[in-house]
Short mmCIF file of C-alpha atoms (C1' of nucleotides) in Angstrom, two decimals:
data_model
loop_
_atom_site.label_atom_id
_atom_site.label_comp_id
_atom_site.label_asym_id
_atom_site.label_seq_id
_atom_site.Cartn_x
_atom_site.Cartn_y
_atom_site.Cartn_z
CA MET A 54 115.57 88.48 92.94
CA ALA A 55 116.07 84.98 91.64
CA TYR A 56 118.68 82.75 93.15
CA SER A 57 120.51 82.57 89.88
CA GLU A 58 121.09 86.32 89.77
CA ARG A 59 122.46 86.46 93.25
CA GLY A 60 124.58 83.49 92.41
CA LEU A 61 126.88 85.54 90.26
CA ALA A 62 126.55 88.88 91.91
CA ALA A 63 128.00 87.29 94.99
CA GLY A 64 130.20 84.94 93.05
CA GLY A 65 133.75 85.80 93.95
CA ASN A 66 135.10 82.53 92.62
CA ALA A 67 137.29 83.07 89.61
CA ARG A 68 135.86 80.54 87.21
CA PRO A 69 135.93 82.09 83.75
CA ILE A 70 132.53 82.59 82.26
CA VAL A 71 133.45 83.74 78.79
CA SER A 72 132.70 81.32 76.00
CA PRO A 73 135.90 79.72 74.72
CA THR A 74 134.75 79.55 71.10
CA SER A 75 134.38 83.23 70.36
CA ASP A 76 134.25 83.93 66.67
CA GLU A 77 134.94 87.25 64.97
CA GLY A 78 134.72 89.60 67.89
CA TRP A 79 131.46 88.10 69.02
CA THR A 80 132.44 88.25 72.65
CA ASP A 81 132.83 92.01 72.40
CA TYR A 82 129.15 91.85 72.79
CA ALA A 83 129.48 90.69 76.35
CA ARG A 84 130.85 94.08 77.35
CA SER A 85 127.50 95.75 76.84
CA PRO A 86 126.03 97.03 80.11
CA ARG A 87 122.75 95.26 79.45
CA VAL A 88 124.37 91.83 79.36
CA LYS A 89 124.18 89.69 82.47
CA THR A 90 125.54 86.27 83.19
CA ASN A 91 123.53 84.05 85.50
CA ARG A 92 123.92 80.70 87.16
CA TYR A 93 121.02 78.27 87.23
CA GLU A 94 120.31 75.16 89.27
CA PRO A 95 119.34 71.90 87.58
CA HIS A 96 115.66 71.75 86.64
CA GLN A 97 115.18 75.47 86.91
CA VAL A 98 112.87 77.12 84.41
CA VAL A 99 114.54 79.85 82.34
CA PHE A 100 111.35 80.96 80.65
CA TYR A 101 107.86 79.71 79.88
CA GLU A 102 106.08 79.33 76.59
CA GLY A 103 104.05 82.47 76.08
CA ASP A 104 106.33 84.74 78.10
CA GLN A 105 107.17 88.08 76.55
CA ALA A 106 110.31 87.37 74.54
CA ASP A 107 112.54 90.37 75.07
CA ARG A 108 115.66 88.47 76.06
CA ILE A 109 117.80 85.94 74.30
CA TYR A 110 120.05 83.46 76.03
CA GLU A 111 123.48 82.06 75.41
CA LEU A 112 124.30 78.82 77.15
CA LEU A 113 127.91 79.02 78.29
CA GLU A 114 128.00 75.88 80.42
CA GLY A 115 125.60 73.04 81.09
CA ALA A 116 122.59 71.64 79.26
CA VAL A 117 119.13 73.05 78.66
CA MET A 118 116.01 71.48 77.18
CA LEU A 119 113.22 73.21 75.29
CA TYR A 120 109.81 71.57 75.48
CA LYS A 121 106.21 72.15 74.54
CA LEU A 122 103.08 70.94 76.29
CA LEU A 123 99.70 69.97 74.92
CA PRO A 124 96.67 71.05 76.96
CA ASP A 125 96.11 67.49 78.23
CA GLY A 126 99.63 67.32 79.62
CA ARG A 127 101.46 65.46 76.89
CA ARG A 128 104.98 66.85 76.65
CA GLN A 129 107.48 66.91 73.82
CA VAL A 130 111.06 67.94 74.40
CA VAL A 131 111.91 69.62 71.11
CA GLU A 132 115.58 70.45 71.62
CA VAL A 133 118.41 69.58 73.95
CA LEU A 134 121.06 72.29 73.97
CA GLY A 135 124.67 72.26 75.04
CA ALA A 136 127.45 74.78 75.63
CA ASN A 137 127.62 77.65 73.14
CA ASP A 138 124.07 77.14 71.92
CA MET A 139 121.74 80.10 71.91
CA PHE A 140 118.05 79.94 72.68
CA GLY A 141 115.04 82.12 73.18
CA LEU A 142 115.40 83.17 69.57
CA LEU A 143 112.18 83.80 67.79
CA ALA A 144 110.13 85.27 65.06
CA SER A 145 107.18 86.18 67.27
CA ARG A 146 106.63 88.20 70.41
CA ALA A 147 106.36 85.33 72.84
CA TYR A 148 108.52 82.28 73.43
CA ASP A 149 107.17 79.22 71.66
CA CYS A 150 108.65 76.74 74.16
CA ASN A 151 109.46 76.28 77.79
CA ALA A 152 113.17 76.32 78.61
CA GLU A 153 114.47 74.35 81.58
CA THR A 154 117.96 73.50 82.72
CA LEU A 155 119.03 69.87 82.92
CA THR A 156 122.29 70.49 84.78
CA PRO A 157 123.80 73.42 86.63
CA CYS A 158 124.18 76.10 83.98
CA VAL A 159 125.91 79.36 83.26
CA ILE A 160 123.78 81.41 80.93
CA ARG A 161 124.41 84.81 79.42
CA VAL A 162 121.28 86.91 79.07
CA LEU A 163 121.17 89.46 76.27
CA ASP A 164 118.70 92.11 75.39
CA ARG A 165 116.89 91.10 72.26
CA LYS A 166 117.08 94.52 70.63
CA ASP A 167 120.82 94.79 71.23
CA ALA A 168 121.43 91.40 69.68
CA GLU A 169 119.31 92.24 66.68
CA THR A 170 121.25 95.39 65.92
CA THR A 171 124.76 94.01 66.41
CA PRO A 172 126.14 92.44 63.21
CA ALA A 173 128.55 90.18 65.05
CA ALA A 174 125.71 88.95 67.24
CA GLN A 175 123.58 88.40 64.16
CA ARG A 176 126.23 86.20 62.61
CA HIS A 177 126.63 84.20 65.77
CA ILE A 178 122.89 83.74 66.12
CA THR A 179 122.49 82.65 62.52
CA ARG A 180 125.26 80.13 62.92
CA CYS A 181 123.56 78.66 65.98
CA LEU A 182 120.23 78.54 64.25
CA LEU A 183 121.68 76.70 61.29
CA ALA A 184 123.22 74.03 63.48
CA GLN A 185 120.01 73.70 65.48
CA MET A 186 118.01 73.41 62.29
CA GLU A 187 120.11 70.46 61.18
CA SER A 188 119.55 68.75 64.51
CA MET A 189 115.83 69.36 64.19
CA HIS A 190 115.79 67.74 60.76
CA GLU A 191 117.61 64.73 62.11
CA HIS A 192 115.24 64.61 65.05
CA ALA A 193 112.20 64.78 62.79
CA VAL A 194 113.44 61.61 61.09
CA LEU A 195 113.85 59.96 64.47
CA LEU A 196 110.36 60.96 65.63
CA GLY A 197 108.61 60.24 62.36
CA ARG A 198 110.31 57.11 61.12
CA LYS A 199 112.37 55.27 63.71
CA SER A 200 111.39 52.40 65.98
CA ALA A 201 111.78 52.60 69.75
CA PHE A 202 115.04 50.65 69.54
CA GLU A 203 116.43 52.93 66.89
CA ARG A 204 115.39 56.01 68.83
CA VAL A 205 117.10 54.99 72.02
CA SER A 206 120.20 53.78 70.16
CA SER A 207 120.38 57.05 68.22
CA PHE A 208 119.99 58.95 71.46
CA LEU A 209 122.83 57.09 73.15
CA MET A 210 125.08 57.52 70.13
CA ARG A 211 124.65 61.31 70.37
CA PHE A 212 126.90 61.26 73.39
CA VAL A 213 129.79 59.42 71.80
CA PRO A 214 131.96 62.15 70.32
CA GLY A 215 133.00 61.71 66.71
CA ARG A 216 131.03 58.52 66.19
CA GLY A 217 127.76 57.87 64.45
CA ILE A 218 128.22 60.94 62.26
CA ALA A 219 128.24 60.72 58.48
CA ASP A 220 131.97 60.09 58.18
CA CYS A 221 132.49 57.93 61.23
CA ARG A 222 136.11 56.90 61.39
CA GLY A 223 135.26 53.62 63.11
CA PRO A 224 136.90 52.37 66.28
CA ALA A 225 140.06 54.29 67.18
CA GLY A 226 142.40 51.38 67.73
CA ALA A 227 142.05 47.67 67.30
CA GLY A 228 140.34 45.53 69.95
CA ARG A 229 137.63 46.94 72.21
CA ASP A 230 135.41 49.72 70.96
CA ASP A 231 133.62 50.98 74.02
CA ALA A 232 132.57 54.33 75.41
CA LEU A 233 131.20 55.65 78.66
CA ILE A 234 128.40 58.15 78.49
CA VAL A 235 126.85 60.16 81.30
CA LEU A 236 123.18 61.00 80.96
CA THR A 237 121.96 64.36 82.18
CA MET A 238 118.31 63.49 81.56
CA THR A 239 115.92 61.33 83.55
CA ARG A 240 114.12 58.46 81.85
CA GLN A 241 111.02 60.63 81.67
CA GLU A 242 112.90 63.41 79.92
CA ILE A 243 114.47 60.97 77.51
CA ALA A 244 111.05 59.52 76.78
CA ASP A 245 109.57 62.96 76.16
CA TYR A 246 112.47 63.79 73.88
CA LEU A 247 112.18 60.56 71.88
CA GLY A 248 108.39 60.57 71.62
CA LEU A 249 108.08 57.40 73.72
CA THR A 250 106.81 56.47 77.17
CA ILE A 251 109.08 56.02 80.13
CA GLU A 252 108.24 52.32 80.20
CA THR A 253 109.32 51.81 76.60
CA VAL A 254 112.60 53.63 77.17
CA SER A 255 113.23 51.49 80.22
CA ARG A 256 112.41 48.28 78.38
CA VAL A 257 114.68 49.12 75.45
CA ILE A 258 117.57 49.97 77.75
CA SER A 259 117.05 46.70 79.65
CA ASP A 260 117.00 44.83 76.37
CA LEU A 261 120.21 46.45 75.14
CA LYS A 262 121.77 45.46 78.45
CA ARG A 263 120.48 41.89 78.16
CA ARG A 264 121.99 41.64 74.69
CA GLY A 265 125.32 42.86 75.99
CA LEU A 266 125.43 46.01 73.90
CA ILE A 267 125.52 48.25 76.93
CA ALA A 268 126.20 48.03 80.65
CA ILE A 269 124.55 50.21 83.29
CA GLU A 270 127.27 51.31 85.68
CA LYS A 271 125.03 53.71 87.52
CA GLN A 272 121.57 54.74 86.47
CA ASP A 273 122.95 57.71 84.61
CA ARG A 274 126.29 56.20 83.55
CA ILE A 275 126.02 53.83 80.64
CA ARG A 276 128.87 52.02 79.01
CA ILE A 277 128.46 51.16 75.36
CA ASN A 278 130.40 47.94 74.94
CA ASN A 279 130.42 48.01 71.17
CA VAL A 280 130.04 51.45 69.69
CA CYS A 281 130.00 50.19 66.11
CA GLY A 282 127.38 47.61 66.96
CA MET A 283 125.22 50.20 68.67
CA CYS A 284 125.58 52.47 65.68
CA HIS A 285 124.06 49.79 63.47
CA GLN A 286 120.98 49.81 65.69
CA THR A 287 120.25 53.45 64.95
CA GLY A 288 118.66 52.88 61.54
CA ALA A 289 121.14 55.29 59.98
CA HIS A 290 123.37 52.50 58.66
CA MET B 40 121.76 73.06 31.17
CA ALA B 41 118.73 72.20 33.22
CA TYR B 42 115.28 72.96 31.93
CA SER B 43 114.65 75.32 34.78
CA GLU B 44 117.54 77.54 33.84
CA ARG B 45 116.52 77.81 30.22
CA GLY B 46 113.04 78.53 31.38
CA LEU B 47 113.89 82.00 32.51
CA ALA B 48 116.80 82.77 30.26
CA ALA B 49 114.37 82.50 27.38
CA GLY B 50 111.49 83.81 29.43
CA GLY B 51 110.26 86.92 27.72
CA ASN B 52 106.93 86.81 29.48
CA ALA B 53 106.49 89.75 31.79
CA ARG B 54 105.33 88.09 34.97
CA PRO B 55 106.97 89.87 37.88
CA ILE B 56 109.36 87.66 39.77
CA VAL B 57 110.34 89.93 42.62
CA SER B 58 109.11 88.95 46.04
CA PRO B 59 106.33 91.26 47.20
CA THR B 60 107.35 91.25 50.84
CA SER B 61 110.72 92.90 50.59
CA ASP B 62 111.96 94.13 53.93
CA GLU B 63 114.64 96.74 54.49
CA GLY B 64 116.23 96.84 51.08
CA TRP B 65 116.53 93.11 50.97
CA THR B 66 115.57 92.95 47.31
CA ASP B 67 118.56 95.10 46.42
CA TYR B 68 120.29 91.83 46.70
CA ALA B 69 118.55 90.57 43.61
CA ARG B 70 120.53 93.00 41.47
CA SER B 71 123.77 91.15 42.04
CA PRO B 72 125.11 89.55 38.84
CA ARG B 73 125.41 86.18 40.54
CA VAL B 74 121.72 85.96 41.32
CA LYS B 75 119.54 83.92 39.00
CA THR B 76 115.84 83.23 39.07
CA ASN B 77 114.68 79.85 37.82
CA ARG B 78 111.42 78.12 37.13
CA TYR B 79 110.88 74.54 38.22
CA GLU B 80 108.33 71.91 37.27
CA PRO B 81 106.39 70.06 39.97
CA HIS B 82 108.34 67.17 41.49
CA GLN B 83 111.65 68.43 40.27
CA VAL B 84 114.64 67.99 42.54
CA VAL B 85 116.37 71.26 43.45
CA PHE B 86 119.24 69.59 45.27
CA TYR B 87 120.14 66.32 46.91
CA GLU B 88 121.30 65.60 50.41
CA GLY B 89 125.07 65.51 50.36
CA ASP B 90 125.44 67.91 47.42
CA GLN B 91 128.04 70.61 47.81
CA ALA B 92 126.13 73.48 49.39
CA ASP B 93 127.37 76.60 47.69
CA ARG B 94 123.99 78.03 46.79
CA ILE B 95 121.04 79.14 48.82
CA TYR B 96 117.51 79.38 47.51
CA GLU B 97 114.64 81.76 47.93
CA LEU B 98 111.23 80.42 47.06
CA LEU B 99 109.31 83.21 45.33
CA GLU B 100 106.31 81.19 44.19
CA GLY B 101 105.09 77.66 44.76
CA ALA B 102 105.79 75.02 47.39
CA VAL B 103 108.88 72.95 48.11
CA MET B 104 109.45 70.04 50.47
CA LEU B 105 112.64 69.06 52.23
CA TYR B 106 113.04 65.39 53.07
CA LYS B 107 115.55 62.92 54.39
CA LEU B 108 115.89 59.24 53.59
CA LEU B 109 117.08 56.35 55.70
CA PRO B 110 119.25 53.73 53.98
CA ASP B 111 116.36 51.24 53.88
CA GLY B 112 114.14 53.70 52.02
CA ARG B 113 112.07 55.16 54.84
CA ARG B 114 111.42 58.80 54.10
CA GLN B 115 110.64 61.73 56.36
CA VAL B 116 109.51 65.04 54.93
CA VAL B 117 111.01 67.48 57.41
CA GLU B 118 109.69 70.79 56.10
CA VAL B 119 107.11 72.07 53.67
CA LEU B 120 107.98 75.56 52.46
CA GLY B 121 105.89 78.26 50.84
CA ALA B 122 106.44 81.59 49.13
CA ASN B 123 109.15 83.80 50.65
CA ASP B 124 110.77 80.93 52.51
CA MET B 125 114.47 80.38 52.07
CA PHE B 126 116.13 76.99 52.00
CA GLY B 127 119.47 75.35 51.40
CA LEU B 128 120.73 77.19 54.45
CA LEU B 129 123.25 75.29 56.47
CA ALA B 130 126.01 75.05 58.96
CA SER B 131 127.94 72.38 57.11
CA ARG B 132 129.41 71.97 53.66
CA ALA B 133 126.78 69.69 52.21
CA TYR B 134 122.99 69.91 52.17
CA ASP B 135 121.43 67.85 54.93
CA CYS B 136 118.17 67.21 53.04
CA ASN B 137 116.78 66.63 49.61
CA ALA B 138 114.75 69.52 48.21
CA GLU B 139 111.95 68.82 45.76
CA THR B 140 109.23 71.04 44.33
CA LEU B 141 105.60 70.16 45.02
CA THR B 142 104.10 72.66 42.55
CA PRO B 143 105.46 74.76 39.71
CA CYS B 144 107.92 77.10 41.40
CA VAL B 145 109.85 80.28 40.87
CA ILE B 146 113.05 80.11 42.85
CA ARG B 147 115.81 82.67 43.21
CA VAL B 148 119.27 81.14 43.45
CA LEU B 149 121.91 83.05 45.40
CA ASP B 150 125.56 82.48 45.87
CA ARG B 151 126.15 81.39 49.43
CA LYS B 152 129.18 83.62 49.95
CA ASP B 153 127.33 86.69 48.70
CA ALA B 154 124.44 86.06 51.02
CA GLU B 155 126.75 85.54 53.96
CA THR B 156 128.47 88.86 53.46
CA THR B 157 125.39 91.00 52.81
CA PRO B 158 123.88 92.32 56.05
CA ALA B 159 120.41 92.77 54.56
CA ALA B 160 120.54 89.19 53.31
CA GLN B 161 121.67 88.05 56.75
CA ARG B 162 118.70 89.67 58.38
CA HIS B 163 116.31 88.16 55.91
CA ILE B 164 117.83 84.71 56.32
CA THR B 165 117.72 84.89 60.08
CA ARG B 166 114.09 85.93 59.98
CA CYS B 167 113.26 82.92 57.79
CA LEU B 168 115.20 80.57 60.01
CA LEU B 169 113.38 81.76 63.09
CA ALA B 170 109.98 81.18 61.52
CA GLN B 171 111.08 77.78 60.26
CA MET B 172 112.39 76.86 63.68
CA GLU B 173 109.02 77.57 65.25
CA SER B 174 107.35 75.35 62.66
CA MET B 175 109.86 72.61 63.40
CA HIS B 176 109.08 72.79 67.11
CA GLU B 177 105.39 72.51 66.40
CA HIS B 178 106.05 69.64 64.03
CA ALA B 179 108.16 67.81 66.61
CA VAL B 180 105.14 67.86 68.92
CA LEU B 181 103.01 66.47 66.13
CA LEU B 182 105.48 63.69 65.32
CA GLY B 183 106.31 62.81 68.89
CA ARG B 184 103.02 63.12 70.68
CA LYS B 185 99.97 63.26 68.44
CA SER B 186 97.71 60.43 67.26
CA ALA B 187 97.06 59.78 63.58
CA PHE B 188 93.76 61.65 63.80
CA GLU B 189 95.36 64.63 65.43
CA ARG B 190 98.19 64.65 62.89
CA VAL B 191 95.92 64.69 59.87
CA SER B 192 93.59 67.25 61.46
CA SER B 193 96.54 69.49 62.33
CA PHE B 194 97.81 69.13 58.79
CA LEU B 195 94.50 70.15 57.26
CA MET B 196 94.17 73.11 59.64
CA ARG B 197 97.53 74.43 58.39
CA PHE B 198 95.82 75.43 55.18
CA VAL B 199 93.02 77.44 56.75
CA PRO B 200 94.40 80.96 56.99
CA GLY B 201 94.11 82.65 60.39
CA ARG B 202 92.54 79.66 62.08
CA GLY B 203 94.00 77.11 64.45
CA ILE B 204 96.67 79.55 65.59
CA ALA B 205 97.06 80.50 69.24
CA ASP B 206 94.67 83.43 69.11
CA CYS B 207 92.10 82.01 66.73
CA ARG B 208 89.31 84.53 66.29
CA GLY B 209 86.75 81.78 65.71
CA PRO B 210 84.30 81.67 62.83
CA ALA B 211 84.14 84.95 60.92
CA GLY B 212 80.36 85.39 60.82
CA ALA B 213 77.51 83.50 62.33
CA GLY B 214 76.20 80.30 60.77
CA ARG B 215 78.42 78.06 58.62
CA ASP B 216 82.10 77.86 59.39
CA ASP B 217 83.59 76.08 56.41
CA ALA B 218 86.74 76.37 54.33
CA LEU B 219 88.02 74.89 51.08
CA ILE B 220 91.60 73.77 51.01
CA VAL B 221 93.65 72.62 48.03
CA LEU B 222 96.32 70.05 48.72
CA THR B 223 99.57 70.25 46.81
CA MET B 224 100.85 66.99 48.24
CA THR B 225 99.99 63.41 47.37
CA ARG B 226 98.81 61.04 50.08
CA GLN B 227 102.27 59.51 50.14
CA GLU B 228 103.90 62.89 50.69
CA ILE B 229 101.41 63.75 53.42
CA ALA B 230 102.10 60.40 55.07
CA ASP B 231 105.86 60.96 54.92
CA TYR B 232 105.39 64.42 56.38
CA LEU B 233 103.18 63.23 59.24
CA GLY B 234 105.20 60.14 60.09
CA LEU B 235 102.38 57.79 59.04
CA THR B 236 101.71 55.33 56.24
CA ILE B 237 99.67 56.18 53.19
CA GLU B 238 96.99 53.72 54.32
CA THR B 239 96.57 55.41 57.68
CA VAL B 240 96.30 58.85 56.10
CA SER B 241 93.67 57.51 53.72
CA ARG B 242 91.72 55.85 56.52
CA VAL B 243 91.71 58.96 58.67
CA ILE B 244 90.53 61.12 55.79
CA SER B 245 87.77 58.62 55.00
CA ASP B 246 86.75 58.63 58.64
CA LEU B 247 86.63 62.41 58.85
CA LYS B 248 84.45 62.33 55.75
CA ARG B 249 82.17 59.67 57.22
CA ARG B 250 81.75 61.78 60.34
CA GLY B 251 80.80 64.77 58.22
CA LEU B 252 83.74 66.93 59.28
CA ILE B 253 85.08 67.19 55.77
CA ALA B 254 83.93 66.59 52.19
CA ILE B 255 86.19 65.47 49.36
CA GLU B 256 85.31 67.59 46.35
CA LYS B 257 88.19 66.27 44.29
CA GLN B 258 91.06 64.17 45.57
CA ASP B 259 93.11 67.26 46.24
CA ARG B 260 90.25 69.65 47.12
CA ILE B 261 88.89 69.14 50.60
CA ARG B 262 86.13 71.15 52.19
CA ILE B 263 86.24 71.46 55.96
CA ASN B 264 82.59 71.70 56.95
CA ASN B 265 83.26 72.80 60.50
CA VAL B 266 86.58 74.52 60.99
CA CYS B 267 86.11 74.92 64.73
CA GLY B 268 85.18 71.26 65.06
CA MET B 269 88.22 70.20 63.07
CA CYS B 270 90.40 72.42 65.21
CA HIS B 271 89.32 70.51 68.29
CA GLN B 272 90.58 67.31 66.68
CA THR B 273 94.13 68.62 66.47
CA GLY B 274 95.02 68.00 70.11
CA ALA B 275 96.00 71.65 70.51
CA HIS B 276 92.69 72.61 72.20
"C1'" DC C 26 116.94 53.01 108.51
"C1'" DG C 27 112.83 54.46 106.67
"C1'" DA C 28 110.38 57.55 103.28
"C1'" DT C 29 110.16 59.12 98.83
"C1'" DC C 30 111.02 59.16 94.26
"C1'" DA C 31 112.81 57.02 90.00
"C1'" DT C 32 113.10 53.03 87.47
"C1'" DT C 33 112.01 48.37 86.09
"C1'" DT C 34 109.01 44.62 85.01
"C1'" DG C 35 104.65 42.29 83.83
"C1'" DA C 36 100.00 41.61 81.69
"C1'" DC C 37 97.11 43.18 78.40
"C1'" DA C 38 94.85 46.21 74.93
"C1'" DC C 39 94.79 48.95 70.96
"C1'" DC C 40 96.57 52.00 67.48
"C1'" DG C 41 98.73 52.00 63.40
"C1'" DG C 42 101.71 49.12 60.24
"C1'" DT C 43 101.77 45.35 56.77
"C1'" DC C 44 100.07 42.79 53.08
"C1'" DA C 45 96.71 42.15 49.70
"C1'" DA C 46 92.92 43.18 47.04
"C1'" DG C 47 89.66 46.61 45.02
"C1'" DT C 48 88.36 51.12 43.15
"C1'" DT C 49 88.89 55.62 41.39
"C1'" DT C 50 91.57 59.00 38.91
"C1'" DT C 51 94.84 60.37 35.57
"C1'" DG C 52 97.16 60.11 31.37
"C1'" DT C 53 97.80 58.49 26.53
"C1'" DG C 54 96.77 57.22 21.95
"C1'" DG C 55 93.43 56.36 18.51
"C1'" DC D 92 85.46 61.63 22.87
"C1'" DC D 93 86.40 56.99 24.03
"C1'" DA D 94 89.38 52.87 25.31
"C1'" DC D 95 92.81 51.33 27.80
"C1'" DA D 96 96.81 51.33 30.88
"C1'" DA D 97 99.10 53.06 34.72
"C1'" DA D 98 99.15 55.40 38.77
"C1'" DA D 99 96.97 56.98 42.93
"C1'" DC D 100 93.98 56.11 46.35
"C1'" DT D 101 90.80 53.30 49.30
"C1'" DT D 102 89.39 49.41 51.89
"C1'" DG D 103 89.79 45.04 54.46
"C1'" DA D 104 92.01 41.44 57.41
"C1'" DC D 105 95.46 40.64 60.42
"C1'" DC D 106 99.40 41.32 63.43
"C1'" DG D 107 103.02 43.43 66.10
"C1'" DG D 108 105.02 47.24 68.51
"C1'" DT D 109 103.98 50.63 71.99
"C1'" DG D 110 100.98 52.51 75.23
"C1'" DT D 111 98.38 51.76 79.55
"C1'" DC D 112 97.76 50.29 84.08
"C1'" DA D 113 99.54 48.14 88.07
"C1'" DA D 114 102.94 46.34 91.02
"C1'" DA D 115 107.70 45.35 92.39
"C1'" DT D 116 112.28 46.75 92.79
"C1'" DG D 117 116.01 49.90 93.31
"C1'" DA D 118 118.18 54.52 94.35
"C1'" DT D 119 118.61 58.67 97.10
"C1'" DC D 120 118.63 61.45 101.04
"C1'" DG D 121 117.37 62.95 105.26
#
DNA sequence: CGATCATTTGACACCGGTCAAGTTTTGTGG
DNA sequence: CCACAAAACTTGACCGGTGTCAAATGATCG
């Protein structure tokens, strides 16, 4: 039995594990006997590309990345998922990606057949897919058309809530316009997500620091000193 | 009234316009009074990014591309769709891409609300989304990690049915292993799809020709002389 | 405090972009 | 069917942004 399964079986601690954003009776689903909720450690593999795909997953807490490998070892992280995202969804019999946690995670595991035959589940899944599809489109632009600077800037802006989107309301008040973001990915993971090398990511971050746009408080805690200024580095404005 | 709408309103010609691959009563949907079927010319815009998204589209015949633009004019084609694909699906209120026909097309136009409330439509939409998501993952690998040669080779292999997939059965018979493919995209569109410039696409194609892997019969008709050989240029083997 | 791993920095090479001709193909009108 | 113009594509020369390889520095954890 995997650690993650024991984790909850034993788990007497009362932390709620039901998704807060339940829409239209979706969480009724969780009452099914075939639904389990598991805890995962950081950097634990949820499934491998090619595995028989008879389960689908709902990420309740934490962050998960999906990635694909080329035979020579090149890796591309194709999606980074957050709370309430679903994954392991597919058209074919086998998963098309590897799924690995970035942080400690709480993940609900559903039987694929159940999910496919429950209308409420269907709606929820479709909604997730639509949102993920939009992210993929945006990411295709990043991978196909943006420079290394723009890629890293776009990546950092992802973590500033409410900013950098189409209708960005600009800085909240007058004066300073900064934000602290906490990275859950290593430089290597960021590089594999942005289609760059680790060295290039590192160089761009150092350069942004040198130019005063950001400050590195800890390796994984970055302060953006001028959110608006950073936004103009993304290529989207 | 747009040309495309008149096209069918007047259209007395008896060409069948119902999708051949109807699953589980999905085509019942087409009987709704709010469903129209339109014809489009090549390079006609179906909708623009930012347009109010109250319709969804089902491509019955032809090919459509979805693309996004950056403010400075850089373009990324994010998806190339074929018969039975659906598009204009979204999470948000406005389309996130531009949609433009590549060839003459027959497109069924559905009311978004209708589609959202019809279970059979839901299933069909979800199925399309799942297939499109897998393509997007594959394309992210191409954009993020493949060389220009690998990108163009992968692109060409897309058009050889049954080959280049995971379980490629290899050449059908003994002896020659060639295939003729007909491109529906210009070099510029291919470049914008593959995240390259038109010059690089042209150079790679010329090089493949020089090395005898392909032959250009007409600008848009390319013969792959050695499908297996081409496949090994894609980076996937 | 030392070992290990992650990250940064430097030097250099090369792939693919840019700019600028050519050349071929397509379309139009006579 | 031909002549011409416009568009699409190809080719060449050059350069710059990223990748590669190697070493130094910094973080983490026993």
